[in-house]
Short mmCIF file of C-alpha atoms in Angstrom, two decimals:
data_model
loop_
_atom_site.label_atom_id
_atom_site.label_comp_id
_atom_site.label_asym_id
_atom_site.label_seq_id
_atom_site.Cartn_x
_atom_site.Cartn_y
_atom_site.Cartn_z
CA MET A 1 75.58 105.18 96.16
CA SER A 2 78.82 105.05 97.96
CA VAL A 3 81.56 102.18 98.27
CA GLN A 4 79.82 101.52 101.60
CA GLN A 5 76.74 101.06 100.64
CA GLN A 6 77.43 98.86 97.79
CA VAL A 7 76.86 96.15 99.44
CA SER A 8 75.04 93.05 97.59
CA ASP A 9 73.23 90.63 99.55
CA THR A 10 73.27 88.02 97.13
CA PRO A 11 76.05 85.33 96.32
CA LEU A 12 79.54 86.10 94.58
CA ALA A 13 78.29 86.23 91.18
CA ARG A 14 82.17 85.17 90.28
CA LYS A 15 82.91 81.10 90.93
CA ASP A 16 86.66 81.97 90.88
CA CYS A 17 89.08 84.33 93.02
CA LEU A 18 91.61 84.78 90.54
CA ALA A 19 92.57 88.44 91.20
CA ILE A 20 90.63 91.35 93.38
CA SER A 21 89.60 93.03 90.12
CA ARG A 22 87.22 90.13 89.41
CA PHE A 23 85.08 91.14 92.51
CA THR A 24 82.66 94.08 92.45
CA PRO A 25 83.22 96.70 94.90
CA GLY A 26 79.76 95.28 96.73
CA GLU A 27 81.09 92.09 97.05
CA ILE A 28 84.58 92.79 98.34
CA GLN A 29 82.63 94.90 100.81
CA ARG A 30 80.63 91.37 101.54
CA LEU A 31 83.56 89.59 102.15
CA VAL A 32 85.14 91.76 104.34
CA ASP A 33 82.01 92.04 106.44
CA LYS A 34 81.44 88.38 106.52
CA ALA A 35 85.11 88.00 107.34
CA LEU A 36 84.85 90.11 110.35
CA GLU A 37 81.25 87.94 111.42
CA ILE A 38 83.33 84.81 111.00
CA LYS A 39 85.92 85.98 113.35
CA LYS A 40 83.78 86.87 116.12
CA LYS A 41 81.79 83.23 115.91
CA HIS A 42 85.27 81.89 116.03
CA ARG A 43 86.37 84.24 118.88
CA ASP A 44 83.32 83.11 120.47
CA GLY A 45 83.52 79.72 120.20
CA GLU A 46 80.36 79.32 118.08
CA ALA A 47 80.13 76.19 116.13
CA PHE A 48 79.49 77.26 112.55
CA ARG A 49 80.21 74.45 110.07
CA PRO A 50 78.29 74.93 106.76
CA LEU A 51 80.49 73.38 104.40
CA THR A 52 80.14 69.86 106.35
CA GLY A 53 80.72 67.16 103.09
CA LYS A 54 82.60 69.64 100.82
CA THR A 55 86.36 68.99 100.01
CA LEU A 56 88.80 71.69 99.11
CA ALA A 57 91.83 70.13 96.79
CA MET A 58 95.07 72.69 97.46
CA ILE A 59 97.97 72.58 94.77
CA PHE A 60 101.16 74.28 96.12
CA ASP A 61 104.18 74.89 93.75
CA LYS A 62 105.66 77.40 96.15
CA PRO A 63 106.41 76.90 99.75
CA SER A 64 103.79 78.38 102.54
CA THR A 65 103.01 78.97 105.81
CA ARG A 66 99.96 81.26 105.85
CA THR A 67 98.24 80.05 102.69
CA ARG A 68 98.76 76.58 103.37
CA VAL A 69 98.01 76.51 107.29
CA SER A 70 95.04 79.33 107.23
CA PHE A 71 93.07 77.31 104.57
CA GLU A 72 93.73 74.08 105.58
CA ALA A 73 92.48 75.18 109.21
CA GLY A 74 89.96 77.07 107.44
CA MET A 75 88.18 74.47 105.98
CA ALA A 76 88.37 72.12 108.50
CA GLN A 77 86.72 74.46 110.86
CA LEU A 78 84.07 75.13 108.25
CA GLY A 79 83.03 71.44 108.33
CA GLY A 80 84.99 70.61 105.20
CA HIS A 81 87.69 68.49 104.04
CA PRO A 82 91.32 69.96 102.66
CA LEU A 83 93.54 67.90 100.54
CA ASN A 84 97.15 69.35 100.35
CA LEU A 85 98.50 68.02 97.38
CA ASN A 86 102.01 69.04 95.62
CA ARG A 87 102.68 69.31 91.88
CA ASN A 88 105.06 66.32 92.45
CA GLU A 89 102.30 64.30 93.46
CA LEU A 90 100.15 64.66 90.79
CA GLN A 91 100.12 64.04 86.84
CA LEU A 92 101.12 67.07 86.32
CA GLY A 93 104.61 66.85 87.79
CA ARG A 94 104.61 64.25 84.71
CA GLY A 95 103.33 66.31 81.97
CA GLU A 96 99.44 65.93 81.91
CA SER A 97 97.84 68.90 80.69
CA VAL A 98 96.53 71.71 82.92
CA PRO A 99 92.95 71.38 81.02
CA ASP A 100 92.71 67.59 81.84
CA THR A 101 93.86 68.26 85.77
CA ALA A 102 91.26 70.77 86.06
CA ARG A 103 88.71 68.15 84.40
CA VAL A 104 89.82 65.78 86.69
CA LEU A 105 89.37 67.69 89.98
CA SER A 106 86.25 68.69 88.97
CA GLY A 107 84.54 65.43 89.16
CA TYR A 108 86.52 64.69 92.74
CA VAL A 109 86.33 68.07 95.01
CA ASP A 110 84.56 71.27 95.48
CA ALA A 111 86.93 73.87 94.81
CA ILE A 112 90.80 73.91 94.00
CA LEU A 113 93.23 76.22 95.34
CA ILE A 114 96.45 76.66 93.93
CA ARG A 115 99.46 78.93 94.88
CA THR A 116 102.01 78.54 92.01
CA PHE A 117 104.37 81.07 89.92
CA SER A 118 102.46 81.78 86.29
CA HIS A 119 99.21 83.42 86.64
CA GLU A 120 98.65 82.08 83.36
CA LEU A 121 98.34 78.93 84.60
CA VAL A 122 95.92 79.71 87.00
CA THR A 123 93.59 81.30 84.41
CA GLU A 124 94.00 77.91 82.27
CA LEU A 125 92.78 75.96 85.41
CA ALA A 126 89.61 78.32 86.27
CA GLU A 127 88.85 78.15 82.38
CA HIS A 128 88.59 74.60 82.21
CA ALA A 129 87.44 73.52 85.88
CA SER A 130 83.75 73.50 86.67
CA ILE A 131 84.30 74.31 90.23
CA PRO A 132 85.86 77.45 91.83
CA VAL A 133 89.48 77.80 91.51
CA ILE A 134 91.43 80.23 94.07
CA ASN A 135 94.70 81.97 93.47
CA GLY A 136 96.50 81.50 96.82
CA LEU A 137 99.58 83.60 95.21
CA THR A 138 100.88 84.11 91.55
CA ASP A 139 103.81 85.97 90.50
CA THR A 140 101.27 88.72 89.53
CA HIS A 141 98.31 88.78 91.72
CA HIS A 142 97.87 87.97 95.65
CA PRO A 143 93.99 88.64 96.19
CA CYS A 144 93.72 86.44 99.44
CA GLN A 145 96.22 88.22 101.45
CA ALA A 146 94.62 91.52 99.81
CA LEU A 147 91.36 90.69 101.65
CA ALA A 148 92.82 89.70 104.70
CA ASP A 149 94.44 93.12 104.67
CA LEU A 150 91.42 95.11 103.67
CA THR A 151 89.72 93.26 106.68
CA THR A 152 92.18 94.14 109.17
CA LEU A 153 92.29 97.96 107.80
CA LYS A 154 88.38 97.64 108.29
CA GLU A 155 89.10 96.24 111.90
CA GLU A 156 91.49 98.70 112.93
CA LYS A 157 89.56 101.84 111.40
CA GLY A 158 86.22 101.13 111.28
CA LYS A 159 85.91 101.96 107.41
CA LEU A 160 87.66 101.58 104.07
CA ALA A 161 86.83 104.03 102.03
CA GLY A 162 88.65 107.59 102.56
CA LEU A 163 91.46 105.87 104.55
CA LYS A 164 95.18 106.74 103.20
CA LEU A 165 97.49 103.29 102.71
CA ALA A 166 101.12 104.11 101.81
CA TYR A 167 102.77 100.59 100.10
CA ILE A 168 106.47 101.13 100.25
CA GLY A 169 108.96 98.74 98.48
CA ASP A 170 108.25 96.38 95.17
CA GLY A 171 105.79 97.34 93.02
CA ASN A 172 105.19 93.55 92.92
CA ASN A 173 102.07 90.89 93.00
CA MET A 174 101.41 92.11 96.48
CA LEU A 175 101.13 95.80 95.28
CA HIS A 176 99.05 94.53 92.03
CA SER A 177 96.21 93.00 94.61
CA LEU A 178 96.62 96.23 96.99
CA LEU A 179 95.97 98.52 93.79
CA GLU A 180 93.32 96.70 92.67
CA ALA A 181 91.80 96.63 96.34
CA ALA A 182 92.01 100.11 97.10
CA ALA A 183 90.27 101.11 93.96
CA ALA A 184 87.75 99.41 94.68
CA THR A 185 86.58 100.43 98.26
CA GLY A 186 87.32 104.26 97.87
CA ILE A 187 90.81 103.75 99.70
CA HIS A 188 93.38 106.14 98.75
CA LEU A 189 96.86 104.59 97.87
CA ALA A 190 99.98 105.96 97.97
CA ALA A 191 102.97 103.84 96.61
CA ALA A 192 106.22 104.26 96.40
CA PHE A 193 109.33 101.96 94.41
CA PRO A 194 112.65 102.46 92.72
CA GLU A 195 113.32 103.09 89.63
CA GLY A 196 112.87 99.76 87.43
CA TYR A 197 110.51 98.16 89.77
CA ASP A 198 107.33 99.52 88.86
CA PRO A 199 104.39 97.90 88.75
CA ASP A 200 102.72 96.42 85.83
CA PRO A 201 101.15 99.60 83.86
CA VAL A 202 97.99 97.57 82.90
CA ILE A 203 96.82 97.15 86.43
CA VAL A 204 97.65 100.56 87.62
CA SER A 205 95.70 101.78 84.51
CA GLN A 206 92.97 99.52 85.28
CA ALA A 207 93.16 100.69 89.12
CA GLN A 208 92.79 104.49 87.92
CA GLU A 209 89.89 103.79 86.02
CA THR A 210 88.11 101.76 88.84
CA ALA A 211 89.39 104.64 91.22
CA ALA A 212 87.64 107.22 89.44
CA GLN A 213 84.42 105.36 90.14
CA THR A 214 84.89 105.17 93.69
CA GLY A 215 86.63 107.93 94.74
CA ALA A 216 89.86 106.36 95.80
CA GLN A 217 93.09 107.75 94.80
CA ILE A 218 95.98 106.15 93.27
CA THR A 219 99.54 107.93 93.71
CA LEU A 220 102.79 106.51 92.42
CA THR A 221 106.18 108.21 93.22
CA ARG A 222 109.92 107.46 93.83
CA ASP A 223 110.02 109.33 97.45
CA PRO A 224 108.97 107.37 100.82
CA ARG A 225 108.32 110.20 102.59
CA GLU A 226 105.83 111.80 100.19
CA ALA A 227 104.14 108.58 99.91
CA VAL A 228 103.91 108.11 104.00
CA VAL A 229 102.55 111.75 104.85
CA GLY A 230 99.13 111.34 106.57
CA ALA A 231 98.81 107.90 106.56
CA ASP A 232 96.53 105.80 108.11
CA ALA A 233 98.62 102.64 107.23
CA VAL A 234 102.06 101.95 106.18
CA TYR A 235 102.65 98.68 104.15
CA THR A 236 105.66 96.83 103.18
CA ASP A 237 106.87 93.62 101.35
CA VAL A 238 110.00 91.83 101.08
CA TRP A 239 112.74 93.04 98.90
CA ALA A 240 113.53 89.93 96.96
CA SER A 241 110.40 87.21 96.97
CA MET A 242 110.55 83.62 96.33
CA GLY A 243 112.52 82.71 92.96
CA GLN A 244 114.43 86.04 93.50
CA GLU A 245 116.84 85.11 96.06
CA GLU A 246 119.82 85.21 93.50
CA GLU A 247 119.13 89.08 92.86
CA LYS A 248 119.23 89.71 96.85
CA GLU A 249 122.04 91.61 96.88
CA ARG A 250 121.17 93.56 94.21
CA ARG A 251 118.07 94.59 95.58
CA ILE A 252 119.25 95.65 98.61
CA ARG A 253 121.38 98.31 96.98
CA ASP A 254 118.48 99.10 94.78
CA PHE A 255 116.38 99.81 97.67
CA ALA A 256 118.39 102.02 100.09
CA GLY A 257 116.27 104.46 101.60
CA PHE A 258 113.30 102.68 100.96
CA GLN A 259 113.04 100.69 104.49
CA VAL A 260 110.24 101.51 107.17
CA ASP A 261 111.68 102.60 110.30
CA ALA A 262 110.51 105.47 112.79
CA GLN A 263 111.26 108.14 110.93
CA LEU A 264 109.22 107.43 108.40
CA MET A 265 106.43 106.21 110.61
CA SER A 266 106.60 109.82 112.06
CA LEU A 267 105.24 111.06 109.17
CA THR A 268 101.99 109.44 108.99
CA LYS A 269 98.91 109.96 111.40
CA ALA A 270 99.58 109.30 114.91
CA ASP A 271 97.43 106.39 115.05
CA ALA A 272 98.65 104.84 111.82
CA SER A 273 99.12 100.91 111.57
CA PHE A 274 102.07 98.92 110.13
CA PHE A 275 100.91 96.08 107.76
CA HIS A 276 103.14 93.52 106.14
CA CYS A 277 101.90 90.16 104.41
CA LEU A 278 105.18 88.24 105.76
CA PRO A 279 107.82 86.67 106.00
CA ALA A 280 109.63 89.81 107.18
CA TYR A 281 113.22 90.38 107.33
CA ARG A 282 113.84 92.68 110.35
CA GLY A 283 116.55 95.31 109.12
CA LEU A 284 116.05 95.41 105.21
CA GLU A 285 112.40 96.19 104.42
CA VAL A 286 111.60 96.97 108.21
CA ALA A 287 113.14 98.21 110.86
CA ALA A 288 112.50 95.75 114.22
CA GLU A 289 111.57 99.02 116.25
CA VAL A 290 108.16 99.38 113.73
CA ILE A 291 107.12 95.71 112.89
CA ASP A 292 107.64 94.74 116.77
CA GLY A 293 106.19 97.98 117.97
CA PRO A 294 102.91 99.41 119.09
CA GLN A 295 101.70 99.94 115.45
CA SER A 296 102.37 97.02 114.31
CA VAL A 297 99.42 94.87 113.30
CA VAL A 298 100.98 92.17 111.30
CA PHE A 299 100.17 89.13 113.41
CA GLN A 300 96.58 89.96 113.39
CA GLN A 301 96.78 90.98 109.55
CA ALA A 302 98.07 87.39 109.50
CA GLU A 303 95.21 85.77 111.73
CA ASN A 304 92.72 87.16 109.55
CA ARG A 305 93.75 85.41 106.38
CA LEU A 306 91.73 82.53 108.22
CA HIS A 307 89.03 84.48 108.59
CA ALA A 308 88.95 86.25 105.23
CA GLN A 309 89.58 82.89 103.24
CA LYS A 310 86.86 81.26 105.41
CA ALA A 311 84.73 83.99 104.21
CA LEU A 312 85.84 83.32 100.76
CA LEU A 313 84.78 79.57 101.01
CA VAL A 314 81.44 80.06 102.46
CA GLU A 315 80.59 82.48 99.56
CA LEU A 316 82.07 80.25 96.64
CA LEU A 317 80.52 77.08 98.16
CA GLY A 318 78.05 77.72 100.63
#
């Protein structure tokens, strides 16, 4: 059975969204297809409010534009109520334990979204909560962004399995989630990163094991040109993420030669798309001529955060 055929008609078997690897290939395909279905309803102005009466607690330890606005707007559009929280507004900020906070919130709301630094904190929250917990971003994983990326790829190319996606940049949380997403959906992922910025070898190994079952290919290289040859899409991320600002100058030097520019894009397929999870820094990881050019889908990709997350919320809570 192909990856494209492994789409389950049953609700998600897992109550949390902690990492892409926690979902089966069929569940991922189901989420992508539902996201595109929900987007069409949204564009057509069709009322779709299956989460009326549901409440989502949103905890933010990191600044956010796309995650906060897309989840808040999405929950409201689905008929639910988003409750925006900050750690300093909770007893977490005064030392209450994560297990106690999880148990208390489980009695008040229907799901928890958290955007924070430590992935272990999110897994601990999920372990003690009796309601779904959604990882809005940690230093290790960014599953909601990867779901939006898969949605955009499917929307642009009409399929996932067999596509080649090139990732250029830091072996960070974004690459970790893309590795898991590509492996599960049959995408050939070629990632190029400088020495010292490799992705977590455990996540790479697990992705390779999954890829062996789905027909995906995982290629790791130090050469951006090698990675992008024949690619259907090219993806990059900032060189210095939140919390790494003091490393910015060193990282700029280390990532010399890793900018996605017109010359690099010329090695891809003629109809290749450019992806960036945003925010972007023109002149660093990407040239303005690329991100603002005709191959760029970054704002379509950003909009699809809304629809992919609405699909996730419906599957987890509906």
